[in-house]
Amino acid sequence: MKISIYQMEIIPGNPMENMKKVRAWIEKEVKNSGPDVIVLPEMWTTSYTLEDIHHYADDNGQTIIPFLQTMAQTFNINIIGGSFANKVNGKIFNTAVVINRQGEAIYQYDKVHLVPMLNEPKYLEGGRIVPEVFELDGIKMGLIICYDLRFPEVIRPLALEGAEVLFIVAEWPIERLNHWRNIQITRAIENQLFVVSCNNVGSYQSTKAKLLQV
């Protein structure tokens, strides 16, 4: 299985322009590399514009999910759709979605562990269901979002259920680069699975928080 990772520089608060970037990258990547799976980072539609996230959040995935489904069908690829700000019944979740080659949304996950240091609980609603196993091209896989990486108890059940690959979509700061690298290695070793991570690059004008590319 060939996997391509888009560690994109997200345009803050501009879902439409970020969708254009993703489409252009997918077109180029499919032509040049022919991947089976492409992976997008966390909050790739808006970046962490939390104070204004209610303005930019998708309404129950009505825009982002069909866009990713079209990409999957058009280019015959599986998509780990990163995550996006998703407004459901007035609450905003950090939602990840998985699309198969047929354009079917086969799995959706709301980030369970919100980051208190970033005041995420003030702006976002935490998910209530821990990550579950899904399959792409006959391979069992799991998916977590960023801060979830620090909680081994949500990852271990995935391995016990036969997951061979763990995807991590993130916006992890460069200041904690050692944590990012070392915890991933730890999760891979302790669970005996492959770890595929996708972070983004750039910086936030509002916080000046630098991000890394790994």
Coordinates of C-alpha atoms in Angstrom, one line a residue:
M1 CA 0.0 0.0 0.0
K2 CA 1.4 3.4 -1.0
I3 CA 0.5 6.4 1.2
S4 CA 1.0 10.1 0.4
I5 CA 0.9 12.7 3.2
Y6 CA 0.0 16.3 2.6
Q7 CA 1.7 18.4 5.2
M8 CA 0.1 21.5 4.0
E9 CA 0.4 25.1 5.1
I10 CA -3.2 25.9 6.0
I11 CA -4.7 29.2 5.2
P12 CA -6.4 30.3 8.5
G13 CA -10.1 30.7 8.3
N14 CA -10.5 30.0 4.6
P15 CA -12.1 26.6 3.9
M16 CA -12.7 27.3 0.2
E17 CA -9.0 28.2 -0.6
N18 CA -7.8 25.3 1.4
M19 CA -10.1 23.0 -0.6
K20 CA -8.5 24.4 -3.8
K21 CA -5.1 23.7 -2.4
V22 CA -6.0 20.1 -1.5
R23 CA -7.5 19.4 -4.9
A24 CA -4.5 20.8 -6.7
W25 CA -2.1 18.7 -4.5
I26 CA -4.2 15.5 -5.0
E27 CA -4.2 16.0 -8.8
K28 CA -0.4 16.4 -8.8
E29 CA 0.3 13.6 -6.3
V30 CA -1.9 11.1 -8.2
K31 CA -0.2 11.9 -11.4
N32 CA 3.3 11.7 -10.0
S33 CA 3.1 9.0 -7.3
G34 CA -0.1 7.0 -7.8
P35 CA -0.9 6.5 -4.1
D36 CA -3.5 4.2 -2.7
V37 CA -4.2 6.5 0.3
I38 CA -3.7 10.2 0.8
V39 CA -3.7 11.8 4.3
L40 CA -4.6 15.3 5.3
P41 CA -3.7 17.1 8.5
E42 CA -5.9 18.2 11.5
M43 CA -8.2 21.1 11.0
W44 CA -7.0 21.6 7.4
T45 CA -10.0 23.6 6.4
T46 CA -9.6 26.4 8.9
S47 CA -6.4 25.9 11.0
Y48 CA -6.8 26.6 14.8
T49 CA -8.8 29.8 14.5
L50 CA -10.7 28.8 17.6
E51 CA -12.0 32.2 18.6
D52 CA -13.8 32.5 15.3
I53 CA -14.3 28.8 14.6
H54 CA -18.1 29.1 14.7
H55 CA -17.9 31.3 11.5
Y56 CA -15.8 28.8 9.6
A57 CA -17.2 25.4 10.8
D58 CA -18.8 23.2 8.3
D59 CA -22.5 22.5 8.9
N60 CA -22.7 18.8 9.7
G61 CA -20.0 18.0 7.1
Q62 CA -22.3 19.1 4.2
T63 CA -19.4 20.7 2.3
I64 CA -16.2 18.9 3.3
I65 CA -17.4 15.3 3.1
P66 CA -18.9 15.6 -0.4
F67 CA -15.7 17.3 -1.5
L68 CA -13.6 14.5 -0.3
Q69 CA -16.0 11.9 -1.7
T70 CA -15.6 13.5 -5.1
M71 CA -11.9 13.5 -4.8
A72 CA -11.8 9.8 -3.9
Q73 CA -14.1 8.8 -6.8
T74 CA -12.4 11.1 -9.3
F75 CA -8.9 9.8 -8.6
N76 CA -9.7 6.3 -7.4
I77 CA -8.0 6.8 -4.0
N78 CA -8.7 6.2 -0.4
I79 CA -8.6 9.4 1.7
I80 CA -7.8 9.9 5.4
G81 CA -9.6 13.2 5.4
G82 CA -7.6 14.8 8.3
S83 CA -10.1 16.6 10.5
F84 CA -12.3 19.7 10.1
A85 CA -14.4 22.0 12.3
N86 CA -17.9 20.4 12.2
K87 CA -21.0 22.1 13.5
V88 CA -23.6 19.6 14.7
N89 CA -26.7 20.8 16.6
G90 CA -25.0 24.0 17.5
K91 CA -21.9 22.4 18.9
I92 CA -18.5 22.3 17.1
F93 CA -16.5 19.1 16.9
N94 CA -13.1 18.3 15.6
T95 CA -14.1 15.6 13.2
A96 CA -12.1 13.2 11.2
V97 CA -13.5 11.3 8.2
V98 CA -12.3 8.3 6.1
I99 CA -13.4 7.9 2.4
N100 CA -12.8 4.8 0.4
R101 CA -12.1 4.6 -3.3
Q102 CA -15.8 4.3 -4.1
G103 CA -16.5 7.7 -2.5
E104 CA -18.1 6.1 0.6
A105 CA -17.7 7.8 4.0
I106 CA -16.8 4.6 5.9
Y107 CA -15.7 6.1 9.2
Q108 CA -16.1 9.3 11.2
Y109 CA -14.5 10.2 14.5
D110 CA -14.8 13.2 16.8
K111 CA -11.7 14.1 18.7
V112 CA -12.2 12.8 22.3
H113 CA -9.2 14.5 24.0
L114 CA -9.3 18.2 23.8
V115 CA -6.2 20.2 24.7
P116 CA -6.7 22.3 27.9
M117 CA -3.6 24.4 27.2
L118 CA -5.1 25.7 24.0
N119 CA -8.6 26.3 25.6
E120 CA -10.1 23.8 23.2
P121 CA -12.8 22.8 25.6
K122 CA -14.0 26.4 25.5
Y123 CA -14.6 26.3 21.8
L124 CA -15.0 22.7 20.9
E125 CA -17.1 19.7 22.0
G126 CA -15.3 16.5 22.8
G127 CA -16.3 13.3 21.1
R128 CA -17.9 10.6 23.2
I129 CA -16.9 7.5 21.2
V130 CA -13.3 6.3 21.3
P131 CA -11.5 5.4 18.0
E132 CA -12.6 2.2 16.3
V133 CA -11.1 -0.1 13.6
F134 CA -12.0 0.5 10.0
E135 CA -10.8 -1.2 6.7
L136 CA -9.3 0.2 3.5
D137 CA -8.3 -2.2 0.7
G138 CA -8.7 -5.1 3.1
I139 CA -6.3 -3.7 5.8
K140 CA -7.5 -2.9 9.3
M141 CA -6.6 0.5 10.5
G142 CA -7.2 3.1 13.2
L143 CA -7.3 6.9 13.3
I144 CA -6.6 9.4 16.1
I145 CA -6.3 13.2 16.2
C146 CA -3.3 15.0 17.6
Y147 CA -3.5 15.1 21.4
D148 CA -5.1 11.6 21.4
L149 CA -1.5 10.4 20.9
R150 CA -0.8 11.0 24.5
F151 CA -3.4 8.6 25.7
P152 CA -2.2 5.0 25.1
E153 CA -5.4 3.5 26.4
V154 CA -7.4 4.6 23.4
I155 CA -4.9 3.1 21.0
R156 CA -4.3 -0.3 22.6
P157 CA -7.8 -1.6 21.8
L158 CA -7.2 -0.9 18.1
A159 CA -4.2 -3.2 18.1
L160 CA -6.0 -5.9 20.0
E161 CA -8.8 -5.7 17.3
G162 CA -6.2 -6.3 14.6
A163 CA -5.3 -2.9 13.3
E164 CA -2.1 -2.9 11.4
V165 CA -1.8 0.8 10.7
L166 CA -2.5 3.8 13.0
F167 CA -3.0 7.2 11.3
I168 CA -2.4 10.3 13.3
V169 CA -3.6 13.7 11.9
A170 CA -2.3 16.6 13.8
E171 CA -1.3 20.3 14.3
W172 CA 1.6 19.6 16.7
P173 CA 3.8 22.5 17.7
I174 CA 7.6 22.5 17.1
E175 CA 8.3 23.2 20.7
R176 CA 7.2 19.7 21.5
L177 CA 9.0 18.0 18.6
N178 CA 10.7 15.4 20.8
H179 CA 7.3 14.4 22.3
W180 CA 5.9 14.1 18.8
R181 CA 8.6 11.8 17.5
N182 CA 9.2 9.7 20.6
I183 CA 5.6 9.0 21.5
Q184 CA 4.8 7.9 18.0
I185 CA 7.7 5.5 18.1
T186 CA 6.5 4.2 21.5
R187 CA 3.0 3.6 20.2
A188 CA 4.3 1.7 17.2
I189 CA 6.5 -0.5 19.4
E190 CA 4.1 -1.2 22.2
N191 CA 1.3 -2.0 19.7
Q192 CA 3.3 -3.6 16.9
L193 CA 1.7 -1.6 14.2
F194 CA 2.7 0.9 11.6
V195 CA 2.3 4.6 12.4
V196 CA 1.5 7.1 9.7
S197 CA 1.3 10.7 10.8
C198 CA 0.4 13.9 9.0
N199 CA 1.1 17.3 10.6
N200 CA 1.0 20.7 8.9
V201 CA 3.5 23.5 8.5
G202 CA 3.6 27.3 9.0
S203 CA 2.6 29.5 11.8
Y204 CA -0.5 31.3 13.2
Q205 CA -0.6 35.0 13.0
S206 CA -2.7 35.2 16.1
T207 CA -0.5 33.2 18.4
K208 CA 2.8 33.1 16.6
A209 CA 2.9 29.4 17.4
K210 CA 5.3 27.6 15.1
L211 CA 4.4 24.3 13.6
L212 CA 6.7 21.6 12.3
Q213 CA 7.0 19.4 9.3
V214 CA 7.8 15.8 10.0

